Short mmCIF file of C-alpha atoms in Angstrom, two decimals:
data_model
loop_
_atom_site.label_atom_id
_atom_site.label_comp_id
_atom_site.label_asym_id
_atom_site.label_seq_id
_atom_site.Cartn_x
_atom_site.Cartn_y
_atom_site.Cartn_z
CA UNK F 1 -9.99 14.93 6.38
CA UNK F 2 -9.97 12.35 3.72
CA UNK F 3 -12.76 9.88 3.23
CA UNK F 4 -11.52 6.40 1.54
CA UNK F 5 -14.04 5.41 -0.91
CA UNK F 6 -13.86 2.86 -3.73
CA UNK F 7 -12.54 2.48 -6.88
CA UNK F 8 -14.70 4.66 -9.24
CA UNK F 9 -16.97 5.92 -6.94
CA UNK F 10 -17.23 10.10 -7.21
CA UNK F 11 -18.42 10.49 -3.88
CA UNK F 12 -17.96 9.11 -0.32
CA UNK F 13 -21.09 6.89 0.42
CA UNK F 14 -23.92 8.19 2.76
CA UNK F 15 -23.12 5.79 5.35
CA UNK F 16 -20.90 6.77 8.38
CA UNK F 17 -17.26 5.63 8.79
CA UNK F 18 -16.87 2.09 9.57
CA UNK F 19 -13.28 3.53 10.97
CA UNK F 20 -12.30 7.43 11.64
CA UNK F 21 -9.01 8.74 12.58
CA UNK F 22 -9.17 12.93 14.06
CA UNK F 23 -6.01 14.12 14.69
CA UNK F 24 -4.56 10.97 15.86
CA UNK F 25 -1.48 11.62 17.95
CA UNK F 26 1.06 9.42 19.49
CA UNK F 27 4.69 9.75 20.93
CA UNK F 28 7.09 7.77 23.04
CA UNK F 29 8.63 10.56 25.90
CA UNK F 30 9.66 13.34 23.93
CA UNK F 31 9.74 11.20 20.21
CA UNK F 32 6.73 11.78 17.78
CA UNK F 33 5.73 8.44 16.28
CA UNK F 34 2.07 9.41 14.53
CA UNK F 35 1.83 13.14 13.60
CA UNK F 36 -2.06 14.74 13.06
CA UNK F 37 -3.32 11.14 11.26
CA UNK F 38 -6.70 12.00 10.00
CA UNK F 39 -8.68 9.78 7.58
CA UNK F 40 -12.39 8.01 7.47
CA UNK F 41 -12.81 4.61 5.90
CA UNK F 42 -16.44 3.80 4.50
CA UNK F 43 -17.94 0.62 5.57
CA UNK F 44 -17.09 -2.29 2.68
CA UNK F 45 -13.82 -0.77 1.20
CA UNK F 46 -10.05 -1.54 2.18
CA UNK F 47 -7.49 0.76 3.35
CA UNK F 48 -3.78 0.07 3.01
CA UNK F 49 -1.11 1.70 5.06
CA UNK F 50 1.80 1.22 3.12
CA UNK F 51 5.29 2.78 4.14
CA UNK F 52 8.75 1.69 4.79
CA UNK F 53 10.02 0.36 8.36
CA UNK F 54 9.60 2.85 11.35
CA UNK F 55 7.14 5.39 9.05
CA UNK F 56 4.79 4.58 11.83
CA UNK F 57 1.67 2.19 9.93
CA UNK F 58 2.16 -0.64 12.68
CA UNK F 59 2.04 2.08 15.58
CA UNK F 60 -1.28 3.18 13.59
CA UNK F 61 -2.89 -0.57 13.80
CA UNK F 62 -2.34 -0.91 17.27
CA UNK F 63 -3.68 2.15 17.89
CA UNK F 64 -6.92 1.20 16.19
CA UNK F 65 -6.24 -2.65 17.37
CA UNK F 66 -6.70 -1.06 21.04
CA UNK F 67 -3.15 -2.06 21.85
CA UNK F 68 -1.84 1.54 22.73
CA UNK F 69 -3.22 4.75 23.54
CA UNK F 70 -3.15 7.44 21.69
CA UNK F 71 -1.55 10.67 23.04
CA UNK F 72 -3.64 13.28 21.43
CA UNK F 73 -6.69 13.38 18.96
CA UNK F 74 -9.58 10.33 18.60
CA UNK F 75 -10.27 7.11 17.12
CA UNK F 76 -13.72 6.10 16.32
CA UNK F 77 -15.25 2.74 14.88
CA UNK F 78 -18.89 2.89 14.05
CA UNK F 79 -19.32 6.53 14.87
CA UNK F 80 -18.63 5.55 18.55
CA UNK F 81 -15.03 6.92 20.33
CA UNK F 82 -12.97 3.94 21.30
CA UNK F 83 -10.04 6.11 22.06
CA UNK F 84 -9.09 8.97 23.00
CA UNK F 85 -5.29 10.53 24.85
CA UNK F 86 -7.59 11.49 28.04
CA UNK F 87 -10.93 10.28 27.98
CA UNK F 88 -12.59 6.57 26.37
CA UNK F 89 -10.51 3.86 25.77
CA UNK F 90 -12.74 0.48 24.88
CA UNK F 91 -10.35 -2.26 25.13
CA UNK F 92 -9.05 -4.85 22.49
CA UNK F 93 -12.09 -7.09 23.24
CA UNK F 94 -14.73 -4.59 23.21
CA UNK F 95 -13.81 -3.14 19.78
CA UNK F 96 -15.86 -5.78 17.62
CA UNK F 97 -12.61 -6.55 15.30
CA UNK F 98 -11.13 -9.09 13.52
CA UNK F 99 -7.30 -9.78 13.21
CA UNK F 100 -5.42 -11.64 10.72
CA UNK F 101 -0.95 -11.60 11.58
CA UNK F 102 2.03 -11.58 9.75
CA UNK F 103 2.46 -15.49 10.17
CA UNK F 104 -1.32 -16.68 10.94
CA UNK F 105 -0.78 -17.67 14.66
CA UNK F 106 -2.14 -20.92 14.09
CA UNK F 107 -1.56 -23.18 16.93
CA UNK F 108 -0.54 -26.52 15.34
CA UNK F 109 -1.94 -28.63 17.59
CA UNK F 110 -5.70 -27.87 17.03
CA UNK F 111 -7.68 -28.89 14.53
CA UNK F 112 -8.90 -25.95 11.63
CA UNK F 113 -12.21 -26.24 13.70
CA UNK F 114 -10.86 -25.54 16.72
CA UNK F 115 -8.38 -22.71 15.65
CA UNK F 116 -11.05 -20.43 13.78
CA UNK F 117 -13.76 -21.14 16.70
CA UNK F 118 -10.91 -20.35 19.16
CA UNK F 119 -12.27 -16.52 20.09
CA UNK F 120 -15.42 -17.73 19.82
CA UNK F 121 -14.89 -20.36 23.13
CA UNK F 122 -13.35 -17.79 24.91
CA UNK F 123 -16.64 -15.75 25.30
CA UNK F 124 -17.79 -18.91 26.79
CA UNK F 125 -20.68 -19.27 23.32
CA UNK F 126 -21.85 -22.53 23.33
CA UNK F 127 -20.54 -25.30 21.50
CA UNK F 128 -23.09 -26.16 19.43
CA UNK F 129 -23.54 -22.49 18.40
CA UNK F 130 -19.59 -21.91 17.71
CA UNK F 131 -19.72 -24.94 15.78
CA UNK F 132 -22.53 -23.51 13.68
CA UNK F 133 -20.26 -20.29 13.27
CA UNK F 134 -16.99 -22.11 12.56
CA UNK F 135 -18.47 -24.37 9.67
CA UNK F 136 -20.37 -20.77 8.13
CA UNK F 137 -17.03 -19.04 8.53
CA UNK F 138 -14.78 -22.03 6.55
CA UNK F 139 -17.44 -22.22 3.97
CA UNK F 140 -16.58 -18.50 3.55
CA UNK F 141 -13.21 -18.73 2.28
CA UNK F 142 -13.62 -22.12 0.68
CA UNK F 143 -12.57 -24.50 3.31
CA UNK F 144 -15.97 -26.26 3.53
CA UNK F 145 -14.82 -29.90 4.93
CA UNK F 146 -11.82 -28.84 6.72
CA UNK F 147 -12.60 -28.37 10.28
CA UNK F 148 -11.02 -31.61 11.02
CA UNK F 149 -7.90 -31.36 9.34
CA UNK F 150 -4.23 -29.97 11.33
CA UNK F 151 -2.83 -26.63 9.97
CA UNK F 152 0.45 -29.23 9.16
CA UNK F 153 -1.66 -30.59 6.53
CA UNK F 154 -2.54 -27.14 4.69
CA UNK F 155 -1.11 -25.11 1.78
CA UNK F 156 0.26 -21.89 3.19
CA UNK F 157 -2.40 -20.36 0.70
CA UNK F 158 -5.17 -22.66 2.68
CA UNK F 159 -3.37 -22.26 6.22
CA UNK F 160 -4.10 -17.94 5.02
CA UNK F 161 -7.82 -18.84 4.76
CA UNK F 162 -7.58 -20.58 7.63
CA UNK F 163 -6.41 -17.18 9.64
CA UNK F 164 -8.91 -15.13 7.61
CA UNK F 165 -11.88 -17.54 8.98
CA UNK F 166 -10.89 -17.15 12.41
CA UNK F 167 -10.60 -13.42 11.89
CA UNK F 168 -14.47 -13.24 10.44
CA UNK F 169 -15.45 -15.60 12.89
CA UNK F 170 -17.53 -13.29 15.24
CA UNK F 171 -18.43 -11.22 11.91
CA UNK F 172 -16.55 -8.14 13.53
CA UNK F 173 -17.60 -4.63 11.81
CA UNK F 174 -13.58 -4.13 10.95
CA UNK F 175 -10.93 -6.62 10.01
CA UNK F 176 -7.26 -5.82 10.79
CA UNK F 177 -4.41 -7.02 8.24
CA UNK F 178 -1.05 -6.79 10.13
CA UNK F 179 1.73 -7.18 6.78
CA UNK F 180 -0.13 -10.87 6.66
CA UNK F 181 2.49 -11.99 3.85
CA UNK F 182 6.05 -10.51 4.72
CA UNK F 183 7.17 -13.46 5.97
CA UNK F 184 6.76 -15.87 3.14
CA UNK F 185 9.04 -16.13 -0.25
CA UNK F 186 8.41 -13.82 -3.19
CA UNK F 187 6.52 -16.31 -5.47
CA UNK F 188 4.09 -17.52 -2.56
CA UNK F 189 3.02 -13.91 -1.65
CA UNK F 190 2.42 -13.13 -5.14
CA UNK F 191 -0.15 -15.74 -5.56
CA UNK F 192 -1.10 -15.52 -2.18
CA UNK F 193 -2.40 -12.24 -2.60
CA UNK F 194 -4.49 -12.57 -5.38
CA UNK F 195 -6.59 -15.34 -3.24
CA UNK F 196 -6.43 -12.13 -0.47
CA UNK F 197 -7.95 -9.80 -2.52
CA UNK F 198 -10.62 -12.13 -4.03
CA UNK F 199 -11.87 -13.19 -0.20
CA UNK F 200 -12.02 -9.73 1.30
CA UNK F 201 -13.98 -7.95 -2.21
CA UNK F 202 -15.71 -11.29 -2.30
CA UNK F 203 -16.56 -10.96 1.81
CA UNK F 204 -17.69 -7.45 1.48
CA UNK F 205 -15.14 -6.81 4.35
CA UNK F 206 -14.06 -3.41 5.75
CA UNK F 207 -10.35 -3.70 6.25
CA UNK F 208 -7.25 -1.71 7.03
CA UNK F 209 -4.32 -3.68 5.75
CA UNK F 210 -0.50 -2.76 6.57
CA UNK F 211 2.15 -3.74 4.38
CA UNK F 212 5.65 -2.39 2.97
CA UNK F 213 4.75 -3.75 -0.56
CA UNK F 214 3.58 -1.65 -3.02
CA UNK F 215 1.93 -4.65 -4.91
CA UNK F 216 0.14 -5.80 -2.31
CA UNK F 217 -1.20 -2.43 -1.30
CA UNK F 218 -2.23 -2.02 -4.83
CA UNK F 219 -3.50 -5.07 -6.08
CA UNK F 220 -5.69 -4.85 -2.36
CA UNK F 221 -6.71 -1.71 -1.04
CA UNK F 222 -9.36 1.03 -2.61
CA UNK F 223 -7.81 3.60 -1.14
CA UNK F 224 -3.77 3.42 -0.13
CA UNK F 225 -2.46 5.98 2.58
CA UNK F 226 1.42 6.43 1.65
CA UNK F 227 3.16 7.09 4.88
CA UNK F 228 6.58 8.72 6.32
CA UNK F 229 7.66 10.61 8.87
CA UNK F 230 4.69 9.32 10.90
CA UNK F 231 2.61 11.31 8.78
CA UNK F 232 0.11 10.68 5.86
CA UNK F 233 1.79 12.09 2.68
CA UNK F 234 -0.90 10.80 0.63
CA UNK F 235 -4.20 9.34 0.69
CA UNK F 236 -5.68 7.74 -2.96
CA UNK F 237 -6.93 5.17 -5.03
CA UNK F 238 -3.85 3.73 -6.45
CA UNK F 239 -4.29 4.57 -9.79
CA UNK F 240 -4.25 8.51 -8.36
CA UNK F 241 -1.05 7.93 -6.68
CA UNK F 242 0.32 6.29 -9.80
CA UNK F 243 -0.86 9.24 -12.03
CA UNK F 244 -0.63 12.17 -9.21
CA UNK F 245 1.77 12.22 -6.75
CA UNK F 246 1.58 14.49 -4.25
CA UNK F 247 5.35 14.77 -3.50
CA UNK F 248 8.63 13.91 -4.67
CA UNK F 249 8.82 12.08 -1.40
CA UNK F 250 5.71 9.88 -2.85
CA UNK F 251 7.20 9.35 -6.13
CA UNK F 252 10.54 8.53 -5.22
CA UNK F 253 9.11 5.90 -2.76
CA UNK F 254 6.48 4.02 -5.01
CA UNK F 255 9.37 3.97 -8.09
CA UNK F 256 6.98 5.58 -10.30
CA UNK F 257 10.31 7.40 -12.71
CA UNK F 258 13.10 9.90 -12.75
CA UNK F 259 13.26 12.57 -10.62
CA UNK F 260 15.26 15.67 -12.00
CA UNK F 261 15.67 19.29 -10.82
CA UNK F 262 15.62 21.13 -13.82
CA UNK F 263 16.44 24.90 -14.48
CA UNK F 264 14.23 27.32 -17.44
CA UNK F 265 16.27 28.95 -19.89
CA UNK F 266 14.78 30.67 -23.03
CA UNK F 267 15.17 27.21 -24.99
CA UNK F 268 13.96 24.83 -22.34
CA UNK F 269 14.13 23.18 -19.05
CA UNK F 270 17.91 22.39 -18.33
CA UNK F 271 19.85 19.75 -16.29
CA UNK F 272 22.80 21.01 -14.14
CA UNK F 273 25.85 21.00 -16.76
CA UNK F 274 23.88 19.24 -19.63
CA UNK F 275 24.40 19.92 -23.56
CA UNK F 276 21.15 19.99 -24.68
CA UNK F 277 17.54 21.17 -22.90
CA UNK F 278 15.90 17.96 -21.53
CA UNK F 279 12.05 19.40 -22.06
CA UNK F 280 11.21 22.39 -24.18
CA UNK F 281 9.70 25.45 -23.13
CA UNK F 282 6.83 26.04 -22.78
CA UNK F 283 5.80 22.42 -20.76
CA UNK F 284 5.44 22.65 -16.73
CA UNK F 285 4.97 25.88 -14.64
CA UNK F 286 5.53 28.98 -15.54
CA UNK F 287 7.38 30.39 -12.54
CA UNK F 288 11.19 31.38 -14.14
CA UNK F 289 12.94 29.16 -10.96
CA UNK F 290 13.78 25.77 -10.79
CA UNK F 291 11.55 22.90 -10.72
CA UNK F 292 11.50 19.59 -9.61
CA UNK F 293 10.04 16.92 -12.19
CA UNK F 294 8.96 13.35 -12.43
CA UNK F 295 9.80 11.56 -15.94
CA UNK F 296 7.46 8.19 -15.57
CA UNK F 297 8.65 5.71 -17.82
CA UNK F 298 5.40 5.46 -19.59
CA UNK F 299 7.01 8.97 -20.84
CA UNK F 300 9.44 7.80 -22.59
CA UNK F 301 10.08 5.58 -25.90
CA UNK F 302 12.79 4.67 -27.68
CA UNK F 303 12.99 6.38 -31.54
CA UNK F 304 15.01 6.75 -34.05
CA UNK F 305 17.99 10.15 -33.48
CA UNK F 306 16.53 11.99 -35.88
CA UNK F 307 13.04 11.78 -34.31
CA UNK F 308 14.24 12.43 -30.69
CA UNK F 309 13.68 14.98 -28.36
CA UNK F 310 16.86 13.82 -26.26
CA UNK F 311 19.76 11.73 -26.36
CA UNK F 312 21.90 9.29 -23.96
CA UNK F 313 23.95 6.34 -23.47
CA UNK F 314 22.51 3.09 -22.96
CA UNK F 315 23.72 1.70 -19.29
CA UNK F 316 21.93 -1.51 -18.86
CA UNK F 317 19.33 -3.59 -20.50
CA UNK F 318 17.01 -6.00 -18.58
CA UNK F 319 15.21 -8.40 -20.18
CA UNK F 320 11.99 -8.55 -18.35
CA UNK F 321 9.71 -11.25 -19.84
CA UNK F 322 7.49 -9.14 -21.95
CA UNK F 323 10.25 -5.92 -22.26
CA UNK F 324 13.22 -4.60 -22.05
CA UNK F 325 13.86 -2.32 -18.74
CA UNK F 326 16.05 0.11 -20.06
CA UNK F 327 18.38 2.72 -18.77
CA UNK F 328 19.93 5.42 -20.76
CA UNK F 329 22.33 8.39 -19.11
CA UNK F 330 21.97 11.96 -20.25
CA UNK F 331 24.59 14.14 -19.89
CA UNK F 332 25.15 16.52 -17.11
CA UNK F 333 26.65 17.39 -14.24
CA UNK F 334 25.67 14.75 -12.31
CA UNK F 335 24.50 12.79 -15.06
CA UNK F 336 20.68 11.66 -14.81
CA UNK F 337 19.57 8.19 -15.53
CA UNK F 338 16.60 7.64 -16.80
CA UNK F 339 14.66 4.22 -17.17
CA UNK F 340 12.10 3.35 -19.65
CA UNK F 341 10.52 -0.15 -21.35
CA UNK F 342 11.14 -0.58 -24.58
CA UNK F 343 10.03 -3.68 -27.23
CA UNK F 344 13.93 -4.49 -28.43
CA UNK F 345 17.59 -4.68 -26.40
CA UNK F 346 19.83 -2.11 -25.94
CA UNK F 347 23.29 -2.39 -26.24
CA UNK F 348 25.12 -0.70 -23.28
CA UNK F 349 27.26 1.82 -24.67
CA UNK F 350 24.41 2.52 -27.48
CA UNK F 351 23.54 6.39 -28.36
CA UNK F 352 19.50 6.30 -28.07
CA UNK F 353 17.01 8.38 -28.78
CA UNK F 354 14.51 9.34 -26.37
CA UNK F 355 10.81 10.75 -27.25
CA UNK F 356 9.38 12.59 -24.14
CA UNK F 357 5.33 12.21 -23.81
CA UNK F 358 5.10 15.79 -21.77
CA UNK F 359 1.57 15.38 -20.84
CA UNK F 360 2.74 12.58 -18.45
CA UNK F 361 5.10 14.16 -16.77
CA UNK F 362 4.60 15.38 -12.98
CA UNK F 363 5.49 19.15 -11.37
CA UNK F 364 6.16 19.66 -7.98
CA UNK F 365 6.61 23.00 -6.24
CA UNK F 366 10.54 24.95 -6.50
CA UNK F 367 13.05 22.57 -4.48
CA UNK F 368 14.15 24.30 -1.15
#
């Protein structure tokens, strides 16, 4: 079982899970949705699910959110079993959470004040108490002064504190992210979830946080669990993911390079039908089969022919802002494109030369 733990830290803490999947289990008839989910989440730190559509991260959060239950293993929050297939199941209320949804849920016709101190009237606390709580839980996130104001009136940046506030309200032990930002245009999210990141690190909360964007996940999340196939295929800090994938599944999903099969001969490592060896011998595995391989881009570099290890044919060149996204074609049968940044434009239909940094590239075991 994995334990999520921070950036940098060597160790899980001493402390017990905040959140602890065993075996988790969970199918519709005779269709698997979650597979043997197993992870721990320390108290403080964030955990992202990230995964494409129907890899099963929103069956996972309502699972922990006490929405479903689960048909085999256990799901504990604070070292106590809130669920299990036959046995305890503590109900949505009685789980001590926090929720924040994919398009706030604010209901327009309250006031701030009376959206975030919303869960807090309906378990009947007083009002001068919940209005104690509201106005502690708006400072929080920077919206001291706002309780009278109409979610109409906010930035969607300030309407996403306002949903955070409400979440943190009842200062739950867990906070639950459900893809908070999918619904909003690309240049909102992105500064959107900078202003995320700083309130939960800057909150101290324990989260789990689904999205389908790797940024997000990233830029979020100490620990990101990559998933498909209702399964976990990877649980890391993202630099680890970035660095070490587990799978070519993993790669291929977070866009980290080129896959390639590639085939030893004495020279080198060989693409199917290509003139030249694409890697020398001598880097990777020894095993004399074929391997599969991931070429990052921060492998490769533009350099002069005479200086380079292979050569292509320039297919596109993307100016990027800050770089040129690059991709070159080596020869083969099929041909294999590979993409790299580079400081000057490339003319499509240009013979490059590539320089291979072998220490960065990434192994995986004999294709099937």
């Amino acid at each position: 079982m994995n334990a999520v733990e921070g950036r940098g830290h060597l160790a899980a803490t001493a402390a017990s899970p905040i959140l602890e999947a065993r075996g988790l289990q969970q199918s519709y008839g005779d269709k698997p949705v979650l597979r043997d989910i197993g992870f721990a989440l320390q108290p403080g730190r964030v955990l992202a699910l990230l995964g494409p559509s129907g890899c099963g991260k929103t069956t996972l959060l309502r699972l922990v959110a006490g929405l479903l239950r689960p048909t085999g293993g256990a799901l504990l929050i604070d070292g106590r079993v809130v669920a299990e297939a036959e046995g305890a199941f503590v109900p949505p209320e009685g789980r001590g959470l926090g929720m924040v949804f994919q398009d706030y849920a604010l209901w327009p016709h309250l006031s701030v004040g009376g959206n975030v101190g919303f869960p807090l009237e309906m378990r009947g606390m007083a009002r001068a108490e919940r209005e104690r709580r509201v106005t502690a839980a708006l400072a929080r996130v920077g919206l001291d002064g706002f309780a009278r104001r109409k979610p109409g009136e906010l930035s969607g940046g300030q309407q996403q504190r306002v949903a955070i506030a409400r979440a943190i309200v009842a200062e739950p032990r867990l906070v639950l992210f459900d893809e908070p930002l999918s619904n909003l245009d690309r240049e909102l999210r992105e500064s959107l979830v900078g202003e995320i990141a700083q309130l939960v690190a800057g909150l101290g909360l324990s989260a789990l946080y689904v999205t389908h964007d790797q940024a997000e996940a990233f830029a979020l999340a100490d620990s990101v669990a990559v998933m498909g196939g209702g399964r976990i295929a990877q649980l890391d800090a993202p630099e680890a993911l970035v660095g070490r994938p587990a799978t070519p599944a993993v790669a291929e999903f977070l866009r980290l390079g080129t896959l390639a099969t590639v085939t030893p001969r004495a020279d080198g490592w060989w693409l199917p039908g290509g003139e030249a060896p694409i890697l020398p011998r001598g880097t990777g595995p020894a095993p004399d089969a074929p391997q599969q391989v991931l070429i990052p881009r921060r492998a490769l570099r533009l350099v002069p022919l005479g200086e380079a290890a292979l050569r292509g044919m320039v297919t596109g060149s993307l100016f990027a802002g800050d770089r040129h996204a690059v991709t070159v074609q080596l020869p083969g049968a099929p041909p294999l494109d590979l993409r790299l940044d580079s400081a000057r434009r490339a003319a499509p239909g240009e013979t490059v030369g590539i320089a291979v940094a072998t220490e960065e590239l990434c192994w995986f075991a004999s294709p099937p």
